[in-house]
PDB file of C-alpha atoms in Angstrom:
ATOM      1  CA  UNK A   1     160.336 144.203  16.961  1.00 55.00           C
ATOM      2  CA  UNK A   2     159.945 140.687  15.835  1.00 77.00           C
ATOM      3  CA  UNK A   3     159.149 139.320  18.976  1.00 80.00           C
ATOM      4  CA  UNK A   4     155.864 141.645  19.387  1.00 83.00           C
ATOM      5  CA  UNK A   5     155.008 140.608  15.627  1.00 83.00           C
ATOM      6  CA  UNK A   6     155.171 136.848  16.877  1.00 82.00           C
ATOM      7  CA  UNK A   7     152.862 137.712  19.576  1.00 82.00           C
ATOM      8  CA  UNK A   8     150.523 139.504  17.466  1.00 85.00           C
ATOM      9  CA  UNK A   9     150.555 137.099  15.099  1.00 83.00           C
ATOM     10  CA  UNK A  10     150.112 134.703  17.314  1.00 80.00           C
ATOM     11  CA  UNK A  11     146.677 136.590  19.097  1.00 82.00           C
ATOM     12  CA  UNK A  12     145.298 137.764  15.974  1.00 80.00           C
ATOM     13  CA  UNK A  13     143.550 134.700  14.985  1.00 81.00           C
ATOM     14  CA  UNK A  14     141.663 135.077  18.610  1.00 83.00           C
ATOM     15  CA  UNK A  15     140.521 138.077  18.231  1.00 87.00           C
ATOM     16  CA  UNK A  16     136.941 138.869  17.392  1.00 83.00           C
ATOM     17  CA  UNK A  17     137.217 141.363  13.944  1.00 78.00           C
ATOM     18  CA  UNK A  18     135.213 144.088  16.007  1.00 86.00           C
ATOM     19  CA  UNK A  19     137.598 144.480  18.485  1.00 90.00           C
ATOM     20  CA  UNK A  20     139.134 147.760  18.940  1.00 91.00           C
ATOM     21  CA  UNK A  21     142.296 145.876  19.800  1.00 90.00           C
ATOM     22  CA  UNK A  22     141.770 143.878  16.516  1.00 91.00           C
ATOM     23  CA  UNK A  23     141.107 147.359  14.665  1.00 91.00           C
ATOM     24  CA  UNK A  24     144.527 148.559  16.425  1.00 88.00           C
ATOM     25  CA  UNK A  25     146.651 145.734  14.895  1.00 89.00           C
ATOM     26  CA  UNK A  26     145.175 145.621  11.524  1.00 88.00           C
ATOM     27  CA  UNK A  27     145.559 149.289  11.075  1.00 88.00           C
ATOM     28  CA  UNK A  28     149.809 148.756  12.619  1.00 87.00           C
ATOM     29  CA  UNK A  29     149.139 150.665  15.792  1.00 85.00           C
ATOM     30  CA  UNK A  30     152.276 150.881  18.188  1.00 84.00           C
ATOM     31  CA  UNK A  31     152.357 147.975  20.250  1.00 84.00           C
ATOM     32  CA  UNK A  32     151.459 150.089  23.087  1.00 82.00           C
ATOM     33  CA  UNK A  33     148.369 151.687  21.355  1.00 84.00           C
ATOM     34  CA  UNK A  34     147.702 147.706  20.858  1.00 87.00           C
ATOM     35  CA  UNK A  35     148.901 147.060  24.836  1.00 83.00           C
ATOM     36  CA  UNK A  36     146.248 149.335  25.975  1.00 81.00           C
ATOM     37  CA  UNK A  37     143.339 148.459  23.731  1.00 85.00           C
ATOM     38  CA  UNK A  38     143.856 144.677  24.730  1.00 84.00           C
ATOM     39  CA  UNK A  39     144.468 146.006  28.218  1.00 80.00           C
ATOM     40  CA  UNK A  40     141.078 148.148  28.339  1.00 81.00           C
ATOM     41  CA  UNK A  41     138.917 145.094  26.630  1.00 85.00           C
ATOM     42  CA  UNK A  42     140.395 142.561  29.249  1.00 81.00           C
ATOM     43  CA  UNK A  43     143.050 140.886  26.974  1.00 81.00           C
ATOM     44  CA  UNK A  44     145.574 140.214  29.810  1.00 75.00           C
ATOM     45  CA  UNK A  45     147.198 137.711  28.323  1.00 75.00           C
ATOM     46  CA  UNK A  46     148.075 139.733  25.329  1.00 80.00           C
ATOM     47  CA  UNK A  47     148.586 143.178  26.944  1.00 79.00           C
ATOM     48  CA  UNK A  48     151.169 141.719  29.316  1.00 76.00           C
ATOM     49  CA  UNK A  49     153.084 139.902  26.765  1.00 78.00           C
ATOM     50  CA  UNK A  50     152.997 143.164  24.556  1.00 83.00           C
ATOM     51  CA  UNK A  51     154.319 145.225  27.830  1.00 77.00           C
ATOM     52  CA  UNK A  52     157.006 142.477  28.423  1.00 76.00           C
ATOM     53  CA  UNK A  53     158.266 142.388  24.852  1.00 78.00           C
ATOM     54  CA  UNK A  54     158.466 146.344  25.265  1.00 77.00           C
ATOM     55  CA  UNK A  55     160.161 146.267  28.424  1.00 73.00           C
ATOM     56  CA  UNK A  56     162.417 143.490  27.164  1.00 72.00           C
ATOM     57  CA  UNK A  57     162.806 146.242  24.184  1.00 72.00           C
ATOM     58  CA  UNK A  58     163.720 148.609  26.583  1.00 65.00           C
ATOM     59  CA  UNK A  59     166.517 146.778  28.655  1.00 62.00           C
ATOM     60  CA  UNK A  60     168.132 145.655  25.393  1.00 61.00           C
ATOM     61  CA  UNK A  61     168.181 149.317  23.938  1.00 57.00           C
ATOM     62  CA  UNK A  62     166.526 148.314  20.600  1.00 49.00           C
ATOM     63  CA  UNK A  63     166.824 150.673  17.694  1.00 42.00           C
ATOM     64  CA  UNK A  64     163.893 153.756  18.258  1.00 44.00           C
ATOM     65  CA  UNK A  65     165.202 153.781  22.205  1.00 42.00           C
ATOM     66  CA  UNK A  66     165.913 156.828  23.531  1.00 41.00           C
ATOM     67  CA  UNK A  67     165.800 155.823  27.513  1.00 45.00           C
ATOM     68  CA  UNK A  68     166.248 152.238  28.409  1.00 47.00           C
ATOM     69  CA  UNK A  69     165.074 152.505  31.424  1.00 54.00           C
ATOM     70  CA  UNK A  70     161.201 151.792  32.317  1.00 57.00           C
ATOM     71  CA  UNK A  71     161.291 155.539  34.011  1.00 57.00           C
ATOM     72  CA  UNK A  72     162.295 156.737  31.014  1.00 58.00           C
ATOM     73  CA  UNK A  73     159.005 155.266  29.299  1.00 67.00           C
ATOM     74  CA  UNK A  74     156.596 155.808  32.111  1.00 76.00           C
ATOM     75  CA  UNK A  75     154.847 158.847  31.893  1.00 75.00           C
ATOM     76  CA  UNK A  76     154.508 158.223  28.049  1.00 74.00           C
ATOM     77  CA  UNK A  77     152.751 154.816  28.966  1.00 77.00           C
ATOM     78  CA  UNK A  78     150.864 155.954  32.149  1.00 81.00           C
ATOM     79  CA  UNK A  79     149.400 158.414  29.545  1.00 78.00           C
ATOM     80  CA  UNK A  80     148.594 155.593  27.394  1.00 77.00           C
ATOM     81  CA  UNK A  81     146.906 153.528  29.814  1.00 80.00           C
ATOM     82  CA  UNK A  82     144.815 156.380  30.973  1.00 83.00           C
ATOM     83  CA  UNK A  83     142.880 157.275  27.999  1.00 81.00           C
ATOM     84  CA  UNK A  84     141.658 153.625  27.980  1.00 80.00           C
ATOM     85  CA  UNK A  85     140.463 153.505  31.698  1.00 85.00           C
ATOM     86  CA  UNK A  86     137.087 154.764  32.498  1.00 88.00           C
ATOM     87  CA  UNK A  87     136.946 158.390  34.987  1.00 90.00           C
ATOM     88  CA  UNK A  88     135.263 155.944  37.499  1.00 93.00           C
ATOM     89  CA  UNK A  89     138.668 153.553  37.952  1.00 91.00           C
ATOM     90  CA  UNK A  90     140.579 153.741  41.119  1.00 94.00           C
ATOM     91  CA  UNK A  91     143.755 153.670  38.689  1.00 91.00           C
ATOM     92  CA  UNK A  92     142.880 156.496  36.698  1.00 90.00           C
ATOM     93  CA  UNK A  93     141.802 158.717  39.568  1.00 93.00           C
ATOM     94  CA  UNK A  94     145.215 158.140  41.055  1.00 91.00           C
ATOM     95  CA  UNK A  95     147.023 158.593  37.523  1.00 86.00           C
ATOM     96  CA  UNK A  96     144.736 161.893  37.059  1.00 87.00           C
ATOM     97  CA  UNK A  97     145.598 163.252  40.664  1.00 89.00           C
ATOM     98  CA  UNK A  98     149.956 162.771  40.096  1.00 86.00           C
ATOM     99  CA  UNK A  99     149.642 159.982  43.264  1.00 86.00           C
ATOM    100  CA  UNK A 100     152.856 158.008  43.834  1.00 86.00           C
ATOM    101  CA  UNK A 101     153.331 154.964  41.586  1.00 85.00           C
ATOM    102  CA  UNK A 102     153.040 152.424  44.599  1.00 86.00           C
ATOM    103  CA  UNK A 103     149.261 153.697  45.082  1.00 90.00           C
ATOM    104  CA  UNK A 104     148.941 153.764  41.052  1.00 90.00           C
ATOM    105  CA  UNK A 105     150.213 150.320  41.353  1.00 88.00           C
ATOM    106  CA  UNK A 106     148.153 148.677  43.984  1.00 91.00           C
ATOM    107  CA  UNK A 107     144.859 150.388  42.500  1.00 92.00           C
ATOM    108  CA  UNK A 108     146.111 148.908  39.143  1.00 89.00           C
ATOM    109  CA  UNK A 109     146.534 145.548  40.857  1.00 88.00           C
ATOM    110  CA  UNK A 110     143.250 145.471  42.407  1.00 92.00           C
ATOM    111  CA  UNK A 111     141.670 146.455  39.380  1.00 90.00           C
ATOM    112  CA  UNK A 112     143.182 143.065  37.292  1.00 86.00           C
ATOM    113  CA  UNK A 113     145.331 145.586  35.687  1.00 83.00           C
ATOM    114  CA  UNK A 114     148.438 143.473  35.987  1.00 77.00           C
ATOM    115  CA  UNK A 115     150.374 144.548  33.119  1.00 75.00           C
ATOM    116  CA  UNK A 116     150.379 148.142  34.360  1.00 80.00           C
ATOM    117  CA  UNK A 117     150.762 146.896  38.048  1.00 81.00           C
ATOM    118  CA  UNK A 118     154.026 145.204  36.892  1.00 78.00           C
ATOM    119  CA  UNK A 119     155.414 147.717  35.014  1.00 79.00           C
ATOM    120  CA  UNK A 120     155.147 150.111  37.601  1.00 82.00           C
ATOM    121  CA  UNK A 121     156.480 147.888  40.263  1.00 80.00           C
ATOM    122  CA  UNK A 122     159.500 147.381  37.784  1.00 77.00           C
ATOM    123  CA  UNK A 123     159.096 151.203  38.026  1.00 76.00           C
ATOM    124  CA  UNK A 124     159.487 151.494  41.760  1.00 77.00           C
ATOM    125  CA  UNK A 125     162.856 149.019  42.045  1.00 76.00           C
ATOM    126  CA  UNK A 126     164.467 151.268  39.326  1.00 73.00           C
ATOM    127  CA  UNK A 127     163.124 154.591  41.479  1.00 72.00           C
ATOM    128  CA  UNK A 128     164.815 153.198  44.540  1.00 76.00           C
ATOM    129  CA  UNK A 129     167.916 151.812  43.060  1.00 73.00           C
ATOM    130  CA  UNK A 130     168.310 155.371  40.932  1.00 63.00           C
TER     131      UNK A 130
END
């Protein structure tokens, strides 16, 4: 956990205090709540280095881990990235309709959703190794 309190530390000061994702980390939302909300106000830099401390989180098997796999996290996370995408995004429709992660991923990627797009590709290689 003191890697993702670096990086919010470190993006705080950036931040404008109206921000939802501001409002997240001053009122210590999960780092995915705080993933999400940077994700859905175009934060890139700080959603994907939120989604690779969790990830690195996960293949570690940090204390609060149940699955240490990113399958294990996925639905949880798809969930998460859903409420902050508008009805009208390619990558919601597809999350909304159950569609098969490599669709979810390449709407995700054409949307500039890179976090989620790498997560889920991480998701795919784990599918096909599983």
């Amino acid at each position: 956990m003191e890697i993702i309190q670096q990086i919010l530390s470190n993006f705080r000061d950036t931040l404008p205090n109206n921000s939802k994702t501001a409002e997240a980390i001053e009122r210590g939302a999960s780092a995915e709540e705080i993933a999400n909300s940077a994700s859905a106000e175009g934060l890139h830099a700080l959603s994907g280095a939120l989604f690779e401390a969790l990830e690195q989180q996960n293949a570690t098997g940090s204390p609060g881990e149940s699955d240490n796999s990113v399958l294990g996290a996925l639905s949880t996370r798809l969930r998460d990235f859903r409420t902050q995408l508008p009805d009208t995004s390619a990558t919601a429709q597809a999350i909304d309709r159950g569609a098969p992660l490599e669709e979810i991923s390449e709407a995700a990627q054409q949307e500039g959703l890179s976090s989620l797009a790498a997560m889920l590709m991480e998701a795919e290689q784990e599918q096909a190794r599983g």
